[in-house]
Amino acid sequence: MTATHCPYCALQCGMKIGPGPAITPRTDIPANAPGSLCQKGWTAGELLTNGERLTTPLLHGEPVEWDVALDYVAERLSAIRAEHGPDAVAVFGGGGLTNEKAYSLGKFARVALGTSQVDYNGRFCMSSAAAASIRAFGMDRGMPFPITDLAEADVVMLAGANVAETMPPFVRHLNGPRLIVVDPRRSPTARLAWLHLQPTPGTDLALALGLLHIAIGDGLVDEEYVAARTTGFDEVRTALASWWPERVERITGVPVHKMRQAVRALAAAERAYILTGRGAEQHAKGTDTVTAFINLALALGLPGTEGSGYGCVTGQGNGQGGREHGQKADQLPGYRKIDDPAARAHVAGVWGIAPDDIPGPGRSAYELLDALGTPEGPRALLLFGSNPVISAPAAEHVAERIGSLELLVTCDFVMSETAALADVVFPVTQWAEETGTMTNLEGRVLLRRRALTPPPGVRSDLDVIAALAARLGHTFETEPAKVFDELRRASAGGPADYSGITYERIANETGVFWPCPSEEHPGTPRPFLDRFAHPDGRARFVPVQHRAAAEEIDDDYPVYLSTGRVLSHYQSGAQTRRIAPLVEAAPEPYVELHPDLAEQLDIAAGDVVRVSSRRGESKAVARISDAIRRDTAFMPFHWEGANRLTNPALDPVSRMPEFKVCAVRVERDS
């Protein structure tokens, strides 16, 4: 049996792989100790023997030898760069790639291609929480405490996170505390709650402002903590003057007595946490929404206090590590800023190039996809670990932009909807066929070990990157351990310092928390206990104001649409929709409607429903449930359709699209 980790969410549950391949849970990884897995984890072995596996490169849909495909791609990239410049080539990565792959991909874009046009699908996942955390604390490490701390809490507030479906083993850590859930739906997580706050979609920011107004008005602020460990509270207090609870109730629909109940419970608790998820973050005001919840946490004295805190629930498998080591448009390894001269000099020294040779910031994920094939945009795209035809907002438009490219190259192990559009598809290894590190939602760096030999004809993403780099005149490592050693050097001295982390330490310690600046350093499970990461050591209160959703309902589109995950599927479904037990459990998309809305629209359970927005339409079967608000429809996004509807309006700070609310029309399909 080989000890490794699950291929799916950011818990990165420990598992062992044996012959078959057979999956058994590990008991030494805190995220899922003493040995729990969800349905996706238990069935992960079926990915490895799936009959739809790609095992040979495809050139315009026809099987070819590896050298033929690699030569073709290198020649086309060189020609496009020669004619249109380096930014005519773009790279798009993924939050499921190992740290080694994410690092190599960012380096490949900037060194081998010389392009600034690199970003990744984690922009659609973690960017608002990351931006808000950096603004408040000076550093983004999703949950800056071990997940096991939650079990000892008295109260936990989950704002926009449905962990009972998205990462079920997480729920074990919530069995002790009283749970407050903020969600427009009575989700499986909300059903576990001591208190459920059910706001109108798009009003989480107003709710957070109202909660802080109550904390101040009812004398619940930890004044000693605020004075000793923060700055900016007076400005936030002044900005809150107009957000009295009764006004917030009119905007959000959440009764004042429930708001007051939530705040008093958090304030009275000896140990309390506020956690945010995609429901609060995937908005055109997501950064400010998270900031408002952080302001509430700071006012109550939670962050940097042992047994309490603020954190965000990272979603993708390497959603944390994937945003630290250079595959973001504005970033260099170690969570360094790409426009920081000292950062550029350090990384350039590791890469053996001049600092001025590193391109500047590029377009964010949606802006990059939106620019594809335009006169000023990229004409070629290399895609690793992502399926934007399903996962991007305004997905129909994104598919059109991808279709206008002169060259699309994908690396995948199945024929995803995006790979089906590619000029070249490289078949690559899966999670259990390669070694590499992942950084889970706690900031704990973990080691995935190779358990199986990949099928003949399949190579790793690192092999593909190195082979293309060689054809472009550069030498890249292909051995994960050597790539990780280079990543350690590149990250040294940065906010996400991995320089003291080794494969051996990870194995012996079942994970190491960053920052870890030397091999003698124990790692940092709780980085804010003594000081925050701003130069003065203090956290920042930041004044924010609520604003309406980018697209409000009207007579033509009178229903809010919200999207999310279901228990049996993951992300775009490219993996889980190929596993029989998961398909049997959740075979098709659906539209969830409240009984009153369904009656008004003459829709019955099982009817085929057409949902239309200003960007497209989708059809799915109706489910009738009083778990949803009367003014709201819900659709899961694992199938083609939901993201045809969603709004690409962007947060001005994080560049996060507004996935979680848009205006739609719902009709029974004739």
Short mmCIF file of C-alpha atoms in Angstrom, two decimals, residues 24-509:
data_model
loop_
_atom_site.label_atom_id
_atom_site.label_comp_id
_atom_site.label_asym_id
_atom_site.label_seq_id
_atom_site.Cartn_x
_atom_site.Cartn_y
_atom_site.Cartn_z
CA THR A 24 -8.31 2.81 2.12
CA PRO A 25 -8.20 5.90 4.36
CA ARG A 26 -5.12 6.89 6.34
CA THR A 27 -5.44 7.64 10.01
CA ASP A 28 -2.39 9.90 10.40
CA ILE A 29 -3.60 12.97 8.49
CA PRO A 30 -5.52 15.34 10.81
CA ALA A 31 -7.93 16.56 8.11
CA ASN A 32 -9.61 13.14 7.87
CA ALA A 33 -8.32 11.27 10.93
CA PRO A 34 -9.30 8.77 12.26
CA GLY A 35 -9.98 7.57 8.73
CA SER A 36 -12.98 9.16 7.01
CA LEU A 37 -13.44 9.72 3.27
CA CYS A 38 -16.35 11.02 1.23
CA GLN A 39 -17.94 9.17 -1.68
CA LYS A 40 -15.59 10.86 -4.12
CA GLY A 41 -12.55 9.74 -2.15
CA TRP A 42 -13.73 6.14 -1.81
CA THR A 43 -14.30 5.89 -5.58
CA ALA A 44 -11.12 7.77 -6.62
CA GLY A 45 -9.47 4.53 -7.74
CA GLU A 46 -11.95 4.25 -10.58
CA LEU A 47 -10.36 7.33 -12.15
CA LEU A 48 -7.18 5.33 -12.63
CA THR A 49 -8.77 2.57 -14.69
CA ASN A 50 -11.32 4.65 -16.54
CA GLY A 51 -11.96 3.49 -20.09
CA GLU A 52 -12.00 7.07 -21.39
CA ARG A 53 -8.36 7.59 -20.48
CA LEU A 54 -6.20 9.38 -23.07
CA THR A 55 -2.96 7.53 -23.81
CA THR A 56 -1.59 9.07 -26.99
CA PRO A 57 -1.10 12.66 -28.18
CA LEU A 58 -3.73 13.98 -30.54
CA LEU A 59 -3.03 16.44 -33.36
CA HIS A 60 -6.23 17.79 -34.89
CA GLY A 61 -8.00 14.79 -33.40
CA GLU A 62 -5.65 12.16 -34.85
CA PRO A 63 -3.16 10.07 -32.81
CA VAL A 64 0.49 10.99 -33.40
CA GLU A 65 3.85 10.28 -31.82
CA TRP A 66 4.97 12.48 -28.94
CA ASP A 67 7.80 14.10 -30.89
CA VAL A 68 5.46 14.98 -33.73
CA ALA A 69 3.02 16.73 -31.37
CA LEU A 70 5.76 18.48 -29.39
CA ASP A 71 7.55 19.67 -32.53
CA TYR A 72 4.29 20.99 -33.97
CA VAL A 73 3.45 22.94 -30.82
CA ALA A 74 6.96 24.40 -30.48
CA GLU A 75 7.02 25.46 -34.13
CA ARG A 76 3.59 27.11 -33.92
CA LEU A 77 4.49 28.89 -30.67
CA SER A 78 7.71 30.20 -32.19
CA ALA A 79 5.91 31.41 -35.31
CA ILE A 80 3.14 33.16 -33.38
CA ARG A 81 5.62 34.82 -31.01
CA ALA A 82 7.81 35.91 -33.92
CA GLU A 83 4.89 37.51 -35.76
CA HIS A 84 2.88 38.97 -32.89
CA GLY A 85 5.20 39.15 -29.88
CA PRO A 86 5.48 37.05 -26.71
CA ASP A 87 2.14 38.16 -25.25
CA ALA A 88 0.40 36.56 -28.22
CA VAL A 89 0.89 33.28 -26.33
CA ALA A 90 -0.97 32.62 -23.07
CA VAL A 91 -0.80 29.97 -20.36
CA PHE A 92 -3.75 28.93 -18.17
CA GLY A 93 -3.16 26.72 -15.14
CA GLY A 94 -5.22 25.08 -12.43
CA GLY A 95 -5.69 24.92 -8.68
CA GLY A 96 -5.40 21.14 -8.79
CA LEU A 97 -1.82 21.12 -10.09
CA THR A 98 0.92 20.16 -7.65
CA ASN A 99 3.18 22.89 -6.31
CA GLU A 100 5.93 21.59 -8.58
CA LYS A 101 3.72 21.91 -11.67
CA ALA A 102 2.38 25.34 -10.70
CA TYR A 103 5.91 26.59 -10.14
CA SER A 104 7.22 25.15 -13.42
CA LEU A 105 4.25 26.49 -15.35
CA GLY A 106 4.77 30.05 -14.12
CA LYS A 107 8.49 29.81 -14.85
CA PHE A 108 7.82 28.34 -18.31
CA ALA A 109 5.47 31.21 -19.19
CA ARG A 110 7.93 33.90 -18.15
CA VAL A 111 11.26 32.33 -19.08
CA ALA A 112 10.62 30.05 -22.06
CA LEU A 113 7.75 32.02 -23.60
CA GLY A 114 8.53 35.50 -22.25
CA THR A 115 4.80 36.17 -21.81
CA SER A 116 2.96 38.08 -19.13
CA GLN A 117 -0.25 36.29 -20.11
CA VAL A 118 -0.49 33.62 -17.43
CA ASP A 119 -3.23 33.00 -14.89
CA TYR A 120 -5.18 30.06 -13.53
CA ASN A 121 -8.64 28.85 -12.57
CA GLY A 122 -8.01 29.52 -8.88
CA ARG A 123 -8.80 33.14 -9.73
CA PHE A 124 -12.40 31.85 -9.85
CA CYS A 125 -12.04 30.25 -6.42
CA MET A 126 -9.84 31.93 -3.83
CA SER A 127 -8.91 35.35 -5.12
CA SER A 128 -11.36 37.50 -3.12
CA ALA A 129 -10.52 35.88 0.21
CA ALA A 130 -6.82 36.07 -0.64
CA ALA A 131 -7.03 39.78 -1.47
CA ALA A 132 -9.00 40.56 1.68
CA SER A 133 -6.61 38.57 3.89
CA ILE A 134 -3.55 40.31 2.45
CA ARG A 135 -5.25 43.66 2.96
CA ALA A 136 -6.17 42.87 6.58
CA PHE A 137 -3.33 40.65 7.81
CA GLY A 138 -0.50 41.26 5.34
CA MET A 139 -0.54 37.59 4.29
CA ASP A 140 -2.96 35.06 2.81
CA ARG A 141 -2.91 31.60 4.27
CA GLY A 142 -6.50 30.40 3.94
CA MET A 143 -6.97 28.95 7.42
CA PRO A 144 -4.09 30.27 9.56
CA PHE A 145 -4.60 27.51 12.12
CA PRO A 146 -4.88 23.70 12.08
CA ILE A 147 -8.33 22.40 11.18
CA THR A 148 -8.37 20.42 14.41
CA ASP A 149 -8.63 23.71 16.36
CA LEU A 150 -12.23 24.07 15.17
CA ALA A 151 -13.42 21.08 17.18
CA GLU A 152 -12.46 22.89 20.40
CA ALA A 153 -14.43 26.04 19.52
CA ASP A 154 -17.62 27.14 21.22
CA VAL A 155 -19.06 28.82 18.10
CA VAL A 156 -18.18 28.70 14.39
CA MET A 157 -19.77 30.93 11.75
CA LEU A 158 -19.64 29.63 8.17
CA ALA A 159 -20.47 32.35 5.64
CA GLY A 160 -21.16 30.90 2.19
CA ALA A 161 -19.66 27.45 2.73
CA ASN A 162 -21.52 24.14 2.30
CA VAL A 163 -18.87 21.79 3.65
CA ALA A 164 -21.31 18.94 4.28
CA GLU A 165 -21.48 18.48 0.50
CA THR A 166 -18.21 19.94 -0.77
CA MET A 167 -15.86 18.29 1.75
CA PRO A 168 -17.83 16.00 4.10
CA PRO A 169 -14.92 14.95 6.37
CA PHE A 170 -14.67 18.64 7.38
CA VAL A 171 -17.97 18.26 9.24
CA ARG A 172 -16.34 16.04 11.85
CA HIS A 173 -14.42 19.11 13.04
CA LEU A 174 -17.71 20.98 13.58
CA ASN A 175 -19.42 18.46 15.84
CA GLY A 176 -18.48 20.34 19.02
CA PRO A 177 -19.18 24.04 18.41
CA ARG A 178 -22.52 25.72 17.89
CA LEU A 179 -22.69 26.35 14.15
CA ILE A 180 -23.98 29.54 12.52
CA VAL A 181 -24.46 29.22 8.74
CA VAL A 182 -24.99 32.10 6.30
CA ASP A 183 -26.49 30.76 3.05
CA PRO A 184 -29.47 31.66 0.83
CA ARG A 185 -30.29 27.92 0.79
CA ARG A 186 -31.01 25.57 3.64
CA SER A 187 -28.10 23.47 2.45
CA PRO A 188 -27.05 20.18 4.07
CA THR A 189 -24.60 22.27 6.12
CA ALA A 190 -27.31 24.75 7.12
CA ARG A 191 -29.44 21.82 8.32
CA LEU A 192 -26.71 21.08 10.86
CA ALA A 193 -26.70 24.66 12.13
CA TRP A 194 -27.73 25.98 15.50
CA LEU A 195 -28.63 29.21 13.65
CA HIS A 196 -29.22 29.72 9.91
CA LEU A 197 -29.11 33.23 8.41
CA GLN A 198 -30.71 33.12 4.94
CA PRO A 199 -29.93 36.38 3.09
CA THR A 200 -31.07 37.51 -0.34
CA PRO A 201 -28.36 36.51 -2.87
CA GLY A 202 -25.78 39.25 -3.24
CA THR A 203 -26.38 40.86 0.18
CA ASP A 204 -23.76 39.09 2.35
CA LEU A 205 -21.78 42.34 2.57
CA ALA A 206 -24.76 44.24 3.98
CA LEU A 207 -25.33 41.43 6.47
CA ALA A 208 -21.71 41.55 7.70
CA LEU A 209 -21.98 45.33 8.11
CA GLY A 210 -25.16 44.90 10.12
CA LEU A 211 -23.54 42.30 12.36
CA LEU A 212 -20.62 44.62 13.14
CA HIS A 213 -23.04 47.51 13.76
CA ILE A 214 -24.75 45.35 16.40
CA ALA A 215 -21.41 44.39 17.96
CA ILE A 216 -20.50 48.05 18.34
CA GLY A 217 -23.95 49.21 19.44
CA ASP A 218 -24.34 46.43 22.02
CA GLY A 219 -20.88 47.03 23.53
CA LEU A 220 -19.46 43.69 22.39
CA VAL A 221 -16.22 44.96 20.83
CA ASP A 222 -12.98 43.69 22.39
CA GLU A 223 -11.58 47.18 22.94
CA GLU A 224 -8.33 45.98 24.51
CA TYR A 225 -7.54 43.72 21.54
CA VAL A 226 -8.52 46.41 19.02
CA ALA A 227 -6.18 48.93 20.69
CA ALA A 228 -3.25 46.53 21.04
CA ARG A 229 -3.35 44.59 17.77
CA THR A 230 -5.15 46.58 15.05
CA THR A 231 -5.37 49.92 13.26
CA GLY A 232 -8.22 51.66 11.44
CA PHE A 233 -11.13 50.85 13.74
CA ASP A 234 -12.34 54.43 14.10
CA GLU A 235 -12.70 54.78 10.33
CA VAL A 236 -14.70 51.54 10.16
CA ARG A 237 -16.91 52.65 13.07
CA THR A 238 -17.69 55.88 11.24
CA ALA A 239 -18.39 54.11 7.94
CA LEU A 240 -20.88 51.79 9.68
CA ALA A 241 -23.14 54.58 10.93
CA SER A 242 -25.83 54.05 8.26
CA TRP A 243 -25.96 50.25 8.54
CA TRP A 244 -28.36 49.97 11.45
CA PRO A 245 -29.88 46.49 11.80
CA GLU A 246 -33.41 47.36 10.66
CA ARG A 247 -32.04 48.73 7.38
CA VAL A 248 -29.94 45.61 6.93
CA GLU A 249 -33.01 43.43 7.52
CA ARG A 250 -34.84 45.25 4.71
CA ILE A 251 -31.91 44.62 2.33
CA THR A 252 -31.02 41.05 3.30
CA GLY A 253 -34.28 39.59 4.59
CA VAL A 254 -32.47 38.36 7.74
CA PRO A 255 -34.46 39.27 10.89
CA VAL A 256 -32.75 41.59 13.36
CA HIS A 257 -33.26 39.17 16.24
CA LYS A 258 -31.32 36.47 14.36
CA MET A 259 -28.50 38.89 13.58
CA ARG A 260 -28.29 39.87 17.23
CA GLN A 261 -28.39 36.21 18.29
CA ALA A 262 -25.43 35.45 16.00
CA VAL A 263 -23.29 38.36 17.21
CA ARG A 264 -23.98 37.71 20.87
CA ALA A 265 -23.07 34.04 20.49
CA LEU A 266 -19.76 34.90 18.83
CA ALA A 267 -18.95 37.58 21.38
CA ALA A 268 -19.81 35.43 24.39
CA ALA A 269 -17.75 32.47 23.20
CA GLU A 270 -14.37 31.87 24.74
CA ARG A 271 -13.29 30.30 21.43
CA ALA A 272 -14.91 31.38 18.16
CA TYR A 273 -14.15 31.32 14.44
CA ILE A 274 -15.56 33.06 11.38
CA LEU A 275 -14.96 31.20 8.10
CA THR A 276 -15.90 32.33 4.60
CA GLY A 277 -16.42 30.25 1.45
CA ARG A 278 -17.28 30.79 -2.18
CA GLY A 279 -20.84 31.88 -1.40
CA ALA A 280 -19.52 35.07 0.18
CA GLU A 281 -16.51 35.45 -2.11
CA GLN A 282 -17.66 34.82 -5.70
CA HIS A 283 -19.12 38.28 -6.20
CA ALA A 284 -18.09 41.49 -7.92
CA LYS A 285 -17.75 42.81 -4.35
CA GLY A 286 -16.29 39.61 -2.91
CA THR A 287 -13.13 41.23 -1.54
CA ASP A 288 -15.16 43.81 0.36
CA THR A 289 -17.58 41.14 1.59
CA VAL A 290 -14.74 39.09 3.07
CA THR A 291 -13.23 42.26 4.46
CA ALA A 292 -16.51 43.00 6.26
CA PHE A 293 -16.47 39.56 7.90
CA ILE A 294 -12.80 40.06 8.83
CA ASN A 295 -13.70 43.44 10.36
CA LEU A 296 -16.31 41.65 12.48
CA ALA A 297 -13.75 39.03 13.53
CA LEU A 298 -11.22 41.73 14.44
CA ALA A 299 -13.77 43.70 16.45
CA LEU A 300 -14.48 40.55 18.48
CA GLY A 301 -10.76 39.90 19.00
CA LEU A 302 -10.64 36.58 17.11
CA PRO A 303 -7.73 36.61 14.59
CA GLY A 304 -4.34 35.83 16.08
CA THR A 305 -5.92 34.59 19.34
CA GLU A 306 -5.24 30.94 20.13
CA GLY A 307 -8.49 28.99 19.92
CA SER A 308 -10.19 31.64 17.77
CA GLY A 309 -9.71 33.24 14.37
CA TYR A 310 -10.79 34.04 10.83
CA GLY A 311 -10.14 31.73 7.88
CA CYS A 312 -11.35 30.98 4.39
CA VAL A 313 -12.32 27.46 3.33
CA THR A 314 -10.11 26.84 0.30
CA GLY A 315 -11.86 24.66 -2.29
CA GLN A 316 -9.57 23.15 -4.92
CA GLY A 317 -7.09 20.40 -4.09
CA ASN A 318 -4.09 22.74 -4.27
CA GLY A 319 -6.05 25.95 -4.11
CA GLN A 320 -3.65 27.23 -1.45
CA GLY A 321 -0.31 26.16 -2.96
CA GLY A 322 -1.55 26.91 -6.46
CA ARG A 323 -1.84 30.59 -5.60
CA GLU A 324 1.60 30.85 -4.02
CA HIS A 325 4.24 29.90 -6.58
CA GLY A 326 3.82 31.87 -9.75
CA GLN A 327 0.96 30.75 -11.98
CA LYS A 328 -1.01 33.92 -11.14
CA ALA A 329 -0.78 36.94 -13.43
CA ASP A 330 0.63 39.23 -10.75
CA GLN A 331 2.81 36.86 -8.78
CA LEU A 332 6.20 35.21 -8.45
CA PRO A 333 7.12 32.14 -6.34
CA GLY A 334 6.86 32.43 -2.56
CA TYR A 335 3.74 34.60 -2.89
CA ARG A 336 5.90 37.49 -4.08
CA LYS A 337 4.51 40.43 -6.05
CA ILE A 338 5.71 40.48 -9.63
CA ASP A 339 6.14 44.29 -9.59
CA ASP A 340 8.39 44.24 -6.49
CA PRO A 341 12.00 44.91 -7.64
CA ALA A 342 13.49 42.86 -4.77
CA ALA A 343 11.22 39.93 -5.57
CA ARG A 344 12.12 40.09 -9.25
CA ALA A 345 15.83 40.17 -8.43
CA HIS A 346 15.62 37.18 -6.11
CA VAL A 347 13.61 34.98 -8.48
CA ALA A 348 15.67 36.04 -11.50
CA GLY A 349 18.76 34.89 -9.62
CA VAL A 350 17.25 31.44 -9.10
CA TRP A 351 16.16 31.29 -12.74
CA GLY A 352 19.50 32.51 -14.10
CA ILE A 353 18.09 35.47 -16.00
CA ALA A 354 18.14 39.25 -15.65
CA PRO A 355 15.34 40.79 -13.52
CA ASP A 356 14.26 42.92 -16.46
CA ASP A 357 13.66 39.75 -18.48
CA ILE A 358 10.75 38.79 -16.23
CA PRO A 359 7.54 40.17 -17.78
CA GLY A 360 5.24 42.37 -15.72
CA PRO A 361 1.70 41.62 -14.58
CA GLY A 362 -0.69 40.12 -17.13
CA ARG A 363 -4.44 39.76 -17.49
CA SER A 364 -6.52 38.03 -14.83
CA ALA A 365 -8.25 34.73 -15.67
CA TYR A 366 -11.54 35.93 -17.13
CA GLU A 367 -9.93 38.94 -18.80
CA LEU A 368 -7.39 36.61 -20.38
CA LEU A 369 -10.11 34.24 -21.65
CA ASP A 370 -12.18 37.18 -22.89
CA ALA A 371 -9.19 38.52 -24.87
CA LEU A 372 -8.38 35.25 -26.66
CA GLY A 373 -8.32 35.60 -30.42
CA THR A 374 -8.89 39.36 -30.37
CA PRO A 375 -6.50 41.73 -32.19
CA GLU A 376 -4.82 42.77 -28.93
CA GLY A 377 -5.14 39.43 -27.17
CA PRO A 378 -3.37 36.05 -27.15
CA ARG A 379 -3.59 33.95 -30.31
CA ALA A 380 -2.35 30.74 -28.70
CA LEU A 381 -3.26 29.16 -25.37
CA LEU A 382 -1.60 26.35 -23.42
CA LEU A 383 -4.05 24.91 -20.90
CA PHE A 384 -3.07 22.75 -17.91
CA GLY A 385 -5.51 21.28 -15.40
CA SER A 386 -8.56 23.36 -16.28
CA ASN A 387 -11.82 23.08 -18.21
CA PRO A 388 -13.04 26.67 -18.74
CA VAL A 389 -15.70 25.73 -21.30
CA ILE A 390 -17.63 24.42 -18.28
CA SER A 391 -16.14 26.38 -15.37
CA ALA A 392 -15.80 29.97 -16.64
CA PRO A 393 -18.61 32.52 -16.35
CA ALA A 394 -20.46 33.39 -19.55
CA ALA A 395 -19.16 30.01 -20.71
CA GLU A 396 -20.71 30.17 -24.16
CA HIS A 397 -18.82 33.38 -24.87
CA VAL A 398 -15.61 31.84 -23.49
CA ALA A 399 -16.04 28.83 -25.78
CA GLU A 400 -16.38 31.20 -28.74
CA ARG A 401 -13.19 33.01 -27.75
CA ILE A 402 -11.32 29.71 -27.38
CA GLY A 403 -12.64 28.67 -30.77
CA SER A 404 -11.12 31.77 -32.36
CA LEU A 405 -7.54 30.87 -31.36
CA GLU A 406 -4.86 29.99 -33.87
CA LEU A 407 -3.54 27.32 -31.48
CA LEU A 408 -5.07 25.58 -28.46
CA VAL A 409 -2.97 23.03 -26.57
CA THR A 410 -4.33 21.09 -23.59
CA CYS A 411 -2.85 18.61 -21.13
CA ASP A 412 -5.45 16.24 -19.73
CA PHE A 413 -6.08 12.59 -18.95
CA VAL A 414 -9.64 12.54 -20.34
CA MET A 415 -11.28 14.35 -23.22
CA SER A 416 -12.81 17.26 -21.34
CA GLU A 417 -15.15 19.67 -23.09
CA THR A 418 -12.26 22.12 -23.53
CA ALA A 419 -9.80 19.44 -24.68
CA ALA A 420 -12.31 18.49 -27.38
CA LEU A 421 -11.71 21.93 -28.95
CA ALA A 422 -7.90 21.65 -28.90
CA ASP A 423 -5.51 21.45 -31.84
CA VAL A 424 -3.18 19.35 -29.69
CA VAL A 425 -4.00 17.22 -26.65
CA PHE A 426 -1.20 15.77 -24.54
CA PRO A 427 -2.19 12.75 -22.38
CA VAL A 428 -0.79 13.24 -18.89
CA THR A 429 -0.45 11.40 -15.62
CA GLN A 430 -3.01 11.39 -12.83
CA TRP A 431 -2.57 12.00 -9.13
CA ALA A 432 -1.59 8.42 -8.17
CA GLU A 433 0.86 8.08 -11.06
CA GLU A 434 3.17 10.91 -10.01
CA THR A 435 4.88 12.38 -6.97
CA GLY A 436 4.44 15.98 -5.88
CA THR A 437 3.42 18.28 -3.06
CA MET A 438 0.04 19.84 -2.33
CA THR A 439 -0.71 22.55 0.22
CA ASN A 440 -4.05 21.99 1.87
CA LEU A 441 -6.55 24.49 3.25
CA GLU A 442 -4.59 24.81 6.52
CA GLY A 443 -1.33 25.78 4.77
CA ARG A 444 0.06 22.31 5.53
CA VAL A 445 2.39 21.09 2.76
CA LEU A 446 1.69 17.42 2.01
CA LEU A 447 3.34 14.78 -0.17
CA ARG A 448 1.47 12.85 -2.83
CA ARG A 449 3.43 9.73 -3.64
CA ARG A 450 3.48 7.81 -6.89
CA ALA A 451 1.60 4.56 -6.32
CA LEU A 452 1.10 3.27 -9.86
CA THR A 453 2.95 3.21 -13.16
CA PRO A 454 1.13 5.33 -15.76
CA PRO A 455 -0.18 3.64 -18.90
CA PRO A 456 2.20 3.41 -21.87
CA GLY A 457 2.20 6.62 -23.88
CA VAL A 458 1.34 8.88 -20.93
CA ARG A 459 3.78 11.52 -19.59
CA SER A 460 3.62 14.03 -16.75
CA ASP A 461 2.86 17.75 -17.09
CA LEU A 462 6.45 18.37 -15.97
CA ASP A 463 7.66 16.26 -18.91
CA VAL A 464 5.50 18.28 -21.32
CA ILE A 465 6.73 21.61 -19.94
CA ALA A 466 10.37 20.52 -20.08
CA ALA A 467 10.07 19.08 -23.60
CA LEU A 468 8.52 22.28 -24.95
CA ALA A 469 11.05 24.41 -23.08
CA ALA A 470 13.90 22.38 -24.59
CA ARG A 471 12.55 23.01 -28.08
CA LEU A 472 12.45 26.72 -27.24
CA GLY A 473 16.06 26.70 -26.00
CA HIS A 474 15.67 26.26 -22.24
CA THR A 475 16.40 23.50 -19.75
CA PHE A 476 13.76 22.58 -17.18
CA GLU A 477 13.79 19.84 -14.54
CA THR A 478 11.34 16.94 -14.82
CA GLU A 479 11.96 15.14 -11.53
CA PRO A 480 9.47 16.46 -8.95
CA ALA A 481 11.99 16.39 -6.09
CA LYS A 482 14.45 18.53 -8.07
CA VAL A 483 11.70 20.94 -9.09
CA PHE A 484 10.65 21.22 -5.43
CA ASP A 485 14.22 21.99 -4.39
CA GLU A 486 14.28 24.83 -6.92
CA LEU A 487 10.88 26.03 -5.67
CA ARG A 488 12.33 26.07 -2.13
CA ARG A 489 15.13 28.38 -3.28
CA ALA A 490 12.77 30.59 -5.24
CA SER A 491 10.36 30.93 -2.30
CA ALA A 492 13.08 31.63 0.30
CA GLY A 493 12.41 34.90 2.10
CA GLY A 494 8.95 35.33 0.57
CA PRO A 495 5.66 35.34 2.48
CA ALA A 496 5.11 31.67 1.51
CA ASP A 497 8.60 30.50 2.43
CA TYR A 498 9.06 26.77 1.74
CA SER A 499 12.85 26.79 1.97
CA GLY A 500 12.94 24.65 5.11
CA ILE A 501 10.47 22.06 3.82
CA THR A 502 11.77 18.80 2.32
CA TYR A 503 10.09 15.66 1.06
CA GLU A 504 11.68 13.83 3.97
CA ARG A 505 10.27 16.23 6.56
CA ILE A 506 6.80 16.06 5.05
CA ALA A 507 6.86 12.27 5.19
CA ASN A 508 8.17 12.15 8.74
CA GLU A 509 5.91 14.90 10.10
#
